[in-house]
mmCIF file of C-alpha atoms in Angstrom:
data_model
loop_
_atom_site.group_PDB
_atom_site.id
_atom_site.type_symbol
_atom_site.label_atom_id
_atom_site.label_comp_id
_atom_site.label_asym_id
_atom_site.label_seq_id
_atom_site.Cartn_x
_atom_site.Cartn_y
_atom_site.Cartn_z
ATOM 1 C CA UNK A 1 -16.471 -19.544 -31.905
ATOM 2 C CA UNK A 2 -16.223 -23.294 -32.562
ATOM 3 C CA UNK A 3 -14.057 -25.662 -30.550
ATOM 4 C CA UNK A 4 -11.817 -26.167 -33.593
ATOM 5 C CA UNK A 5 -11.381 -22.401 -34.002
ATOM 6 C CA UNK A 6 -10.496 -22.086 -30.327
ATOM 7 C CA UNK A 7 -7.841 -24.795 -30.621
ATOM 8 C CA UNK A 8 -6.460 -23.162 -33.773
ATOM 9 C CA UNK A 9 -5.819 -19.896 -31.903
ATOM 10 C CA UNK A 10 -4.655 -21.315 -28.573
ATOM 11 C CA UNK A 11 -0.927 -20.727 -27.950
ATOM 12 C CA UNK A 12 -0.400 -18.478 -30.955
ATOM 13 C CA UNK A 13 0.963 -15.040 -31.740
ATOM 14 C CA UNK A 14 -0.715 -13.291 -34.678
ATOM 15 C CA UNK A 15 1.276 -10.489 -36.363
ATOM 16 C CA UNK A 16 -0.685 -7.639 -37.946
ATOM 17 C CA UNK A 17 -0.239 -4.181 -39.375
ATOM 18 C CA UNK A 18 -2.515 -1.135 -39.376
ATOM 19 C CA UNK A 19 -1.907 0.215 -42.847
ATOM 20 C CA UNK A 20 -3.575 3.579 -42.240
ATOM 21 C CA UNK A 21 -1.498 4.314 -39.143
ATOM 22 C CA UNK A 22 1.878 2.753 -40.017
ATOM 23 C CA UNK A 23 1.610 0.696 -36.823
ATOM 24 C CA UNK A 24 2.470 -2.966 -36.441
ATOM 25 C CA UNK A 25 1.272 -5.249 -33.703
ATOM 26 C CA UNK A 26 0.740 -8.692 -32.252
ATOM 27 C CA UNK A 27 -2.237 -10.494 -30.766
ATOM 28 C CA UNK A 28 -1.180 -13.307 -28.426
ATOM 29 C CA UNK A 29 -3.206 -16.115 -26.864
ATOM 30 C CA UNK A 30 -1.511 -18.425 -24.359
ATOM 31 C CA UNK A 31 -3.221 -21.207 -22.455
ATOM 32 C CA UNK A 32 -1.577 -24.634 -22.568
ATOM 33 C CA UNK A 33 1.948 -23.225 -22.787
ATOM 34 C CA UNK A 34 1.332 -20.894 -19.844
ATOM 35 C CA UNK A 35 -0.186 -23.701 -17.794
ATOM 36 C CA UNK A 36 2.900 -25.800 -18.471
ATOM 37 C CA UNK A 37 5.321 -22.984 -17.589
ATOM 38 C CA UNK A 38 3.609 -22.439 -14.244
ATOM 39 C CA UNK A 39 2.953 -26.107 -13.437
ATOM 40 C CA UNK A 40 6.702 -26.747 -13.222
ATOM 41 C CA UNK A 41 6.676 -24.913 -9.862
ATOM 42 C CA UNK A 42 4.436 -24.451 -6.840
ATOM 43 C CA UNK A 43 4.420 -20.652 -6.834
ATOM 44 C CA UNK A 44 2.124 -18.504 -4.683
ATOM 45 C CA UNK A 45 -0.581 -16.868 -6.805
ATOM 46 C CA UNK A 46 1.078 -13.451 -6.536
ATOM 47 C CA UNK A 47 4.261 -14.869 -8.119
ATOM 48 C CA UNK A 48 2.288 -16.778 -10.765
ATOM 49 C CA UNK A 49 0.653 -13.537 -11.877
ATOM 50 C CA UNK A 50 4.010 -11.892 -12.553
ATOM 51 C CA UNK A 51 5.459 -14.932 -14.341
ATOM 52 C CA UNK A 52 2.311 -15.076 -16.502
ATOM 53 C CA UNK A 53 2.687 -11.386 -17.383
ATOM 54 C CA UNK A 54 6.353 -11.754 -18.345
ATOM 55 C CA UNK A 55 5.648 -14.924 -20.363
ATOM 56 C CA UNK A 56 2.974 -13.084 -22.351
ATOM 57 C CA UNK A 57 5.296 -10.143 -22.976
ATOM 58 C CA UNK A 58 8.050 -12.551 -24.012
ATOM 59 C CA UNK A 59 5.824 -14.274 -26.575
ATOM 60 C CA UNK A 60 4.876 -10.990 -28.241
ATOM 61 C CA UNK A 61 8.286 -9.304 -28.104
ATOM 62 C CA UNK A 62 10.135 -12.429 -29.262
ATOM 63 C CA UNK A 63 7.927 -12.686 -32.335
ATOM 64 C CA UNK A 64 8.663 -9.077 -33.398
ATOM 65 C CA UNK A 65 12.404 -9.656 -33.703
ATOM 66 C CA UNK A 66 14.250 -11.392 -36.532
ATOM 67 C CA UNK A 67 15.566 -13.909 -34.072
ATOM 68 C CA UNK A 68 17.876 -16.771 -34.930
ATOM 69 C CA UNK A 69 18.187 -18.205 -31.433
ATOM 70 C CA UNK A 70 17.029 -16.736 -28.115
ATOM 71 C CA UNK A 71 15.430 -13.690 -26.543
ATOM 72 C CA UNK A 72 15.367 -13.428 -22.752
ATOM 73 C CA UNK A 73 13.567 -11.099 -20.371
ATOM 74 C CA UNK A 74 14.965 -10.670 -16.878
ATOM 75 C CA UNK A 75 13.344 -8.738 -14.055
ATOM 76 C CA UNK A 76 15.476 -8.227 -10.942
ATOM 77 C CA UNK A 77 14.520 -6.359 -7.791
ATOM 78 C CA UNK A 78 15.416 -5.887 -4.151
ATOM 79 C CA UNK A 79 11.982 -6.924 -2.881
ATOM 80 C CA UNK A 80 10.636 -10.338 -1.849
ATOM 81 C CA UNK A 81 10.343 -11.330 -5.527
ATOM 82 C CA UNK A 82 13.988 -11.213 -6.586
ATOM 83 C CA UNK A 83 14.111 -12.608 -10.120
ATOM 84 C CA UNK A 84 11.688 -13.369 -12.926
ATOM 85 C CA UNK A 85 13.317 -14.820 -16.029
ATOM 86 C CA UNK A 86 11.861 -16.056 -19.309
ATOM 87 C CA UNK A 87 13.355 -17.319 -22.557
ATOM 88 C CA UNK A 88 11.863 -17.323 -26.063
ATOM 89 C CA UNK A 89 13.528 -19.685 -28.542
ATOM 90 C CA UNK A 90 12.995 -18.931 -32.210
ATOM 91 C CA UNK A 91 11.481 -21.623 -34.470
ATOM 92 C CA UNK A 92 14.122 -23.966 -35.802
ATOM 93 C CA UNK A 93 12.393 -24.330 -39.197
ATOM 94 C CA UNK A 94 9.515 -22.883 -41.208
ATOM 95 C CA UNK A 95 6.243 -23.938 -39.604
ATOM 96 C CA UNK A 96 7.919 -25.066 -36.365
ATOM 97 C CA UNK A 97 6.733 -23.608 -33.047
ATOM 98 C CA UNK A 98 8.623 -21.097 -30.958
ATOM 99 C CA UNK A 99 9.369 -22.258 -27.407
ATOM 100 C CA UNK A 100 8.996 -20.462 -24.077
ATOM 101 C CA UNK A 101 10.165 -21.248 -20.556
ATOM 102 C CA UNK A 102 10.199 -19.206 -17.336
ATOM 103 C CA UNK A 103 10.915 -19.233 -13.599
ATOM 104 C CA UNK A 104 11.008 -16.960 -10.559
ATOM 105 C CA UNK A 105 13.004 -16.681 -7.329
ATOM 106 C CA UNK A 106 11.395 -15.204 -4.211
ATOM 107 C CA UNK A 107 11.598 -14.993 -0.424
ATOM 108 C CA UNK A 108 8.484 -16.818 0.770
ATOM 109 C CA UNK A 109 8.723 -15.472 4.318
ATOM 110 C CA UNK A 110 8.954 -11.825 3.231
ATOM 111 C CA UNK A 111 6.246 -12.092 0.551
ATOM 112 C CA UNK A 112 3.022 -10.138 1.224
ATOM 113 C CA UNK A 113 0.359 -12.271 -0.451
ATOM 114 C CA UNK A 114 -2.255 -9.504 -0.173
ATOM 115 C CA UNK A 115 -0.110 -6.827 -1.839
ATOM 116 C CA UNK A 116 -0.045 -5.697 -5.448
ATOM 117 C CA UNK A 117 2.256 -8.181 -7.223
ATOM 118 C CA UNK A 118 4.442 -5.518 -8.860
ATOM 119 C CA UNK A 119 5.126 -3.873 -5.490
ATOM 120 C CA UNK A 120 6.771 -7.080 -4.282
ATOM 121 C CA UNK A 121 9.625 -6.722 -6.777
ATOM 122 C CA UNK A 122 10.865 -3.485 -5.227
ATOM 123 C CA UNK A 123 13.478 -1.376 -6.978
ATOM 124 C CA UNK A 124 15.499 -2.918 -9.759
ATOM 125 C CA UNK A 125 15.598 -3.264 -13.517
ATOM 126 C CA UNK A 126 13.868 -4.718 -16.561
ATOM 127 C CA UNK A 127 16.234 -6.205 -19.141
ATOM 128 C CA UNK A 128 15.922 -7.715 -22.591
ATOM 129 C CA UNK A 129 18.771 -9.889 -23.864
ATOM 130 C CA UNK A 130 19.052 -11.059 -27.465
ATOM 131 C CA UNK A 131 21.431 -13.894 -28.339
ATOM 132 C CA UNK A 132 21.635 -14.722 -32.042
ATOM 133 C CA UNK A 133 23.746 -17.812 -31.408
ATOM 134 C CA UNK A 134 27.282 -18.943 -32.039
ATOM 135 C CA UNK A 135 29.854 -16.404 -33.236
ATOM 136 C CA UNK A 136 27.654 -13.409 -32.375
ATOM 137 C CA UNK A 137 27.814 -10.873 -29.559
ATOM 138 C CA UNK A 138 24.705 -10.890 -27.340
ATOM 139 C CA UNK A 139 22.786 -7.621 -27.019
ATOM 140 C CA UNK A 140 21.451 -6.368 -23.687
ATOM 141 C CA UNK A 141 19.202 -3.402 -22.929
ATOM 142 C CA UNK A 142 18.247 -2.348 -19.395
ATOM 143 C CA UNK A 143 15.741 0.143 -17.976
ATOM 144 C CA UNK A 144 14.633 0.773 -14.388
ATOM 145 C CA UNK A 145 11.433 -0.768 -13.062
ATOM 146 C CA UNK A 146 8.740 1.854 -13.590
ATOM 147 C CA UNK A 147 5.074 2.495 -14.255
ATOM 148 C CA UNK A 148 3.472 0.113 -11.788
ATOM 149 C CA UNK A 149 3.435 -2.987 -14.003
ATOM 150 C CA UNK A 150 5.778 -5.144 -16.036
ATOM 151 C CA UNK A 151 3.974 -4.199 -19.250
ATOM 152 C CA UNK A 152 4.684 -0.533 -18.419
ATOM 153 C CA UNK A 153 8.339 -1.490 -17.893
ATOM 154 C CA UNK A 154 8.393 -3.080 -21.348
ATOM 155 C CA UNK A 155 6.886 0.060 -22.873
ATOM 156 C CA UNK A 156 9.552 2.173 -21.148
ATOM 157 C CA UNK A 157 12.264 -0.199 -22.392
ATOM 158 C CA UNK A 158 11.241 0.227 -26.044
ATOM 159 C CA UNK A 159 10.878 3.997 -25.713
ATOM 160 C CA UNK A 160 14.201 4.443 -23.938
ATOM 161 C CA UNK A 161 16.430 1.750 -25.478
ATOM 162 C CA UNK A 162 14.954 1.391 -28.976
ATOM 163 C CA UNK A 163 13.117 4.742 -29.374
ATOM 164 C CA UNK A 164 10.014 2.893 -30.555
ATOM 165 C CA UNK A 165 6.579 3.937 -29.345
ATOM 166 C CA UNK A 166 5.057 0.737 -27.917
ATOM 167 C CA UNK A 167 1.846 -0.164 -26.083
ATOM 168 C CA UNK A 168 0.753 -3.392 -24.389
ATOM 169 C CA UNK A 169 -2.747 -4.300 -23.257
ATOM 170 C CA UNK A 170 -2.755 -7.608 -21.358
ATOM 171 C CA UNK A 171 -5.129 -9.859 -19.456
ATOM 172 C CA UNK A 172 -4.279 -13.090 -17.648
ATOM 173 C CA UNK A 173 -5.531 -15.319 -14.860
ATOM 174 C CA UNK A 174 -7.129 -18.654 -14.063
ATOM 175 C CA UNK A 175 -10.419 -19.411 -15.790
ATOM 176 C CA UNK A 176 -12.917 -22.250 -16.078
ATOM 177 C CA UNK A 177 -14.404 -23.193 -19.439
ATOM 178 C CA UNK A 178 -17.606 -25.289 -19.694
ATOM 179 C CA UNK A 179 -16.783 -28.955 -19.201
ATOM 180 C CA UNK A 180 -13.156 -28.233 -18.293
ATOM 181 C CA UNK A 181 -11.159 -27.695 -15.111
ATOM 182 C CA UNK A 182 -9.567 -24.447 -13.970
ATOM 183 C CA UNK A 183 -6.504 -23.445 -15.973
ATOM 184 C CA UNK A 184 -4.415 -20.431 -16.888
ATOM 185 C CA UNK A 185 -5.341 -18.282 -19.878
ATOM 186 C CA UNK A 186 -3.658 -15.123 -21.070
ATOM 187 C CA UNK A 187 -4.038 -12.787 -23.986
ATOM 188 C CA UNK A 188 -2.799 -9.433 -25.111
ATOM 189 C CA UNK A 189 -2.352 -6.891 -27.866
ATOM 190 C CA UNK A 190 0.929 -5.161 -28.649
ATOM 191 C CA UNK A 191 1.104 -1.982 -30.737
ATOM 192 C CA UNK A 192 4.359 -0.529 -32.025
ATOM 193 C CA UNK A 193 4.859 2.455 -34.298
ATOM 194 C CA UNK A 194 7.088 1.637 -37.235
ATOM 195 C CA UNK A 195 10.474 3.407 -37.217
ATOM 196 C CA UNK A 196 10.352 6.737 -39.098
ATOM 197 C CA UNK A 197 12.243 7.139 -42.355
ATOM 198 C CA UNK A 198 13.887 10.345 -41.115
ATOM 199 C CA UNK A 199 16.033 10.676 -37.970
ATOM 200 C CA UNK A 200 14.165 10.919 -34.694
ATOM 201 C CA UNK A 201 13.589 14.242 -32.999
ATOM 202 C CA UNK A 202 16.015 14.289 -30.067
ATOM 203 C CA UNK A 203 14.204 14.756 -26.746
ATOM 204 C CA UNK A 204 16.558 16.073 -24.033
ATOM 205 C CA UNK A 205 14.484 14.517 -21.254
ATOM 206 C CA UNK A 206 11.489 12.193 -21.272
ATOM 207 C CA UNK A 207 8.174 12.878 -19.562
ATOM 208 C CA UNK A 208 8.162 9.557 -17.700
ATOM 209 C CA UNK A 209 9.397 8.667 -14.245
ATOM 210 C CA UNK A 210 13.028 9.631 -13.615
ATOM 211 C CA UNK A 211 13.108 11.373 -17.002
ATOM 212 C CA UNK A 212 12.483 8.183 -18.995
ATOM 213 C CA UNK A 213 11.028 8.540 -22.465
ATOM 214 C CA UNK A 214 7.355 7.812 -23.051
ATOM 215 C CA UNK A 215 5.902 6.787 -26.438
ATOM 216 C CA UNK A 216 4.310 10.235 -26.739
ATOM 217 C CA UNK A 217 7.770 11.833 -26.506
ATOM 218 C CA UNK A 218 8.852 10.096 -29.714
ATOM 219 C CA UNK A 219 6.083 11.040 -32.153
ATOM 220 C CA UNK A 220 4.996 14.363 -33.618
ATOM 221 C CA UNK A 221 2.433 15.656 -36.078
ATOM 222 C CA UNK A 222 0.491 13.088 -38.078
ATOM 223 C CA UNK A 223 2.459 10.199 -36.583
ATOM 224 C CA UNK A 224 1.502 11.362 -33.105
ATOM 225 C CA UNK A 225 -2.152 11.692 -34.100
ATOM 226 C CA UNK A 226 -2.146 8.175 -35.575
ATOM 227 C CA UNK A 227 -0.609 6.787 -32.397
ATOM 228 C CA UNK A 228 -3.143 8.489 -30.146
ATOM 229 C CA UNK A 229 -6.048 7.297 -32.291
ATOM 230 C CA UNK A 230 -4.869 3.659 -32.271
ATOM 231 C CA UNK A 231 -4.407 3.767 -28.503
ATOM 232 C CA UNK A 232 -7.894 5.225 -27.962
ATOM 233 C CA UNK A 233 -9.313 2.329 -29.963
ATOM 234 C CA UNK A 234 -7.281 -0.206 -27.977
ATOM 235 C CA UNK A 235 -8.587 1.336 -24.751
ATOM 236 C CA UNK A 236 -12.029 -0.096 -25.612
ATOM 237 C CA UNK A 237 -10.862 -3.731 -25.483
ATOM 238 C CA UNK A 238 -12.330 -5.963 -22.773
ATOM 239 C CA UNK A 239 -10.523 -8.653 -20.791
ATOM 240 C CA UNK A 240 -12.606 -11.488 -22.230
ATOM 241 C CA UNK A 241 -11.825 -10.305 -25.756
ATOM 242 C CA UNK A 242 -8.130 -10.510 -24.970
ATOM 243 C CA UNK A 243 -7.986 -13.961 -23.393
ATOM 244 C CA UNK A 244 -10.762 -15.549 -25.447
ATOM 245 C CA UNK A 245 -11.692 -18.163 -26.265
ATOM 246 C CA UNK A 246 -15.000 -16.856 -27.660
ATOM 247 C CA UNK A 247 -13.477 -14.071 -29.793
ATOM 248 C CA UNK A 248 -11.024 -14.944 -32.539
ATOM 249 C CA UNK A 249 -7.963 -12.665 -32.809
ATOM 250 C CA UNK A 250 -8.904 -11.737 -36.372
ATOM 251 C CA UNK A 251 -12.413 -10.720 -35.260
ATOM 252 C CA UNK A 252 -10.910 -8.730 -32.396
ATOM 253 C CA UNK A 253 -8.703 -6.761 -34.802
ATOM 254 C CA UNK A 254 -11.672 -5.944 -37.024
ATOM 255 C CA UNK A 255 -13.737 -4.867 -34.018
ATOM 256 C CA UNK A 256 -10.986 -2.607 -32.675
ATOM 257 C CA UNK A 257 -9.263 -1.290 -35.771
ATOM 258 C CA UNK A 258 -11.498 -1.723 -38.830
ATOM 259 C CA UNK A 259 -11.005 1.950 -39.831
ATOM 260 C CA UNK A 260 -7.214 1.520 -39.556
ATOM 261 C CA UNK A 261 -7.245 -1.178 -42.267
ATOM 262 C CA UNK A 262 -5.731 -4.098 -40.302
ATOM 263 C CA UNK A 263 -3.741 -6.636 -42.303
ATOM 264 C CA UNK A 264 -2.750 -9.966 -40.738
ATOM 265 C CA UNK A 265 0.176 -12.280 -41.422
ATOM 266 C CA UNK A 266 0.828 -15.931 -40.650
ATOM 267 C CA UNK A 267 0.382 -16.804 -36.955
ATOM 268 C CA UNK A 268 3.273 -18.226 -34.951
ATOM 269 C CA UNK A 269 2.623 -21.256 -32.742
ATOM 270 C CA UNK A 270 4.174 -21.282 -29.269
ATOM 271 C CA UNK A 271 4.837 -24.205 -26.934
ATOM 272 C CA UNK A 272 6.664 -24.874 -23.690
ATOM 273 C CA UNK A 273 10.258 -25.912 -24.219
ATOM 274 C CA UNK A 274 13.390 -26.239 -22.129
ATOM 275 C CA UNK A 275 16.901 -26.652 -23.493
ATOM 276 C CA UNK A 276 18.481 -28.171 -20.398
ATOM 277 C CA UNK A 277 20.360 -31.475 -20.716
ATOM 278 C CA UNK A 278 23.047 -33.492 -18.955
ATOM 279 C CA UNK A 279 25.576 -32.406 -21.583
ATOM 280 C CA UNK A 280 24.787 -28.719 -20.981
ATOM 281 C CA UNK A 281 25.293 -29.169 -17.249
ATOM 282 C CA UNK A 282 28.600 -30.938 -17.889
ATOM 283 C CA UNK A 283 29.731 -28.120 -20.158
ATOM 284 C CA UNK A 284 28.819 -25.500 -17.548
ATOM 285 C CA UNK A 285 30.957 -27.365 -14.989
ATOM 286 C CA UNK A 286 33.902 -27.870 -17.327
ATOM 287 C CA UNK A 287 35.595 -24.676 -16.116
ATOM 288 C CA UNK A 288 36.041 -26.028 -12.564
ATOM 289 C CA UNK A 289 39.022 -27.859 -11.116
ATOM 290 C CA UNK A 290 38.834 -31.194 -9.302
ATOM 291 C CA UNK A 291 39.083 -29.301 -6.001
ATOM 292 C CA UNK A 292 36.104 -27.117 -6.979
ATOM 293 C CA UNK A 293 34.102 -30.177 -7.993
ATOM 294 C CA UNK A 294 34.864 -31.758 -4.623
ATOM 295 C CA UNK A 295 33.182 -28.843 -2.838
ATOM 296 C CA UNK A 296 30.027 -29.495 -4.894
ATOM 297 C CA UNK A 297 29.947 -33.227 -4.119
ATOM 298 C CA UNK A 298 27.299 -34.513 -1.717
ATOM 299 C CA UNK A 299 27.865 -36.931 1.155
ATOM 300 C CA UNK A 300 26.577 -39.636 -1.192
ATOM 301 C CA UNK A 301 29.445 -38.992 -3.580
ATOM 302 C CA UNK A 302 27.376 -37.335 -6.330
ATOM 303 C CA UNK A 303 27.162 -33.896 -7.896
ATOM 304 C CA UNK A 304 23.544 -32.875 -8.435
ATOM 305 C CA UNK A 305 21.883 -30.096 -10.418
ATOM 306 C CA UNK A 306 18.262 -29.033 -10.902
ATOM 307 C CA UNK A 307 16.929 -27.000 -13.818
ATOM 308 C CA UNK A 308 15.277 -23.824 -12.552
ATOM 309 C CA UNK A 309 12.950 -23.731 -15.570
ATOM 310 C CA UNK A 310 11.569 -27.269 -15.863
ATOM 311 C CA UNK A 311 12.660 -28.938 -12.628
ATOM 312 C CA UNK A 312 14.720 -31.668 -14.310
ATOM 313 C CA UNK A 313 17.133 -33.328 -11.853
ATOM 314 C CA UNK A 314 20.627 -34.443 -12.857
ATOM 315 C CA UNK A 315 23.202 -36.498 -10.965
ATOM 316 C CA UNK A 316 26.852 -37.021 -11.938
ATOM 317 C CA UNK A 317 29.916 -38.925 -10.877
ATOM 318 C CA UNK A 318 32.270 -36.121 -9.752
ATOM 319 C CA UNK A 319 35.200 -37.921 -11.391
ATOM 320 C CA UNK A 320 33.613 -37.194 -14.786
ATOM 321 C CA UNK A 321 33.306 -33.438 -14.246
ATOM 322 C CA UNK A 322 35.603 -30.442 -14.681
ATOM 323 C CA UNK A 323 38.710 -29.870 -16.730
ATOM 324 C CA UNK A 324 40.645 -32.333 -14.564
ATOM 325 C CA UNK A 325 38.102 -35.145 -14.979
ATOM 326 C CA UNK A 326 39.557 -38.627 -14.468
ATOM 327 C CA UNK A 327 36.728 -40.432 -16.268
ATOM 328 C CA UNK A 328 34.672 -40.004 -19.398
ATOM 329 C CA UNK A 329 30.900 -39.491 -18.963
ATOM 330 C CA UNK A 330 30.328 -43.212 -19.551
ATOM 331 C CA UNK A 331 32.661 -44.100 -16.680
ATOM 332 C CA UNK A 332 35.666 -45.295 -18.685
ATOM 333 C CA UNK A 333 39.125 -43.933 -17.733
ATOM 334 C CA UNK A 334 39.945 -40.674 -19.432
ATOM 335 C CA UNK A 335 43.228 -40.492 -21.336
ATOM 336 C CA UNK A 336 45.665 -37.816 -20.303
ATOM 337 C CA UNK A 337 46.179 -34.923 -22.717
ATOM 338 C CA UNK A 338 49.884 -35.736 -22.583
ATOM 339 C CA UNK A 339 49.385 -39.278 -23.954
#
């Protein structure tokens, strides 16, 4: 694989379809965007691994949805790792990149650095939130944490909340390429059986943990056979094929699924992006009274805010904040609504 080919596939999501099996999928490669997401924070490696996994899931899931604005994944637990949150922002125009950001909250003192990362989340839930923008009602789907990994949680989410058989095969970690320093690379394949034309067979109880549905619970007959066959083929994939950079995604699909007649579509570029701004912070504080703002004011007479995603730091004159603000953002006196 040439250097130019590697660059062409870095930070992309490639949609494909297996025409023989009526299965769609995505091949994702993240390197620079993942490095930038993680470099915003000084996380322990065990936390980085989970953020990397959720970022990779977010890139693939976000690209499957006809999204006008934002898809978010939130993982919340009662363990040392309390929150993992990522956002996927849809492209704003044809040919524009999608944008991803992510962060995590954890108790450093309680964290067991030698433990399996997923075990440090504890009991909680995996949620996907879809916000199509102004004048729409956001959608939220929640499933319990299950299966021993976040990719297993995502599979359970689609089976339970969307009744779509879904499979993820992921690989991620720090790697060193010839002539380059150590950096994060991640790659994965997502398979998803297309919705059937006829109504789904109703399963009274799933075969998964706590009665959750598994992909196998949703498919019967020829559809079930197609799903099993595609998964057996995906089982043969190797980590280095997933993360690259020596194997192109198109070559990987041919190697895995050539008998399934894979058909690819235009790849989607992905980059790091944060939507925070001083105006957004002001708007979020506009619901507070002057008394509330006073409790947020530091001894230096400023109100400060830090973005959890990108680390941007903002400082404000408290007199310019809240619905009782005495000054405009520029510092000029604010006219009373009664004038």
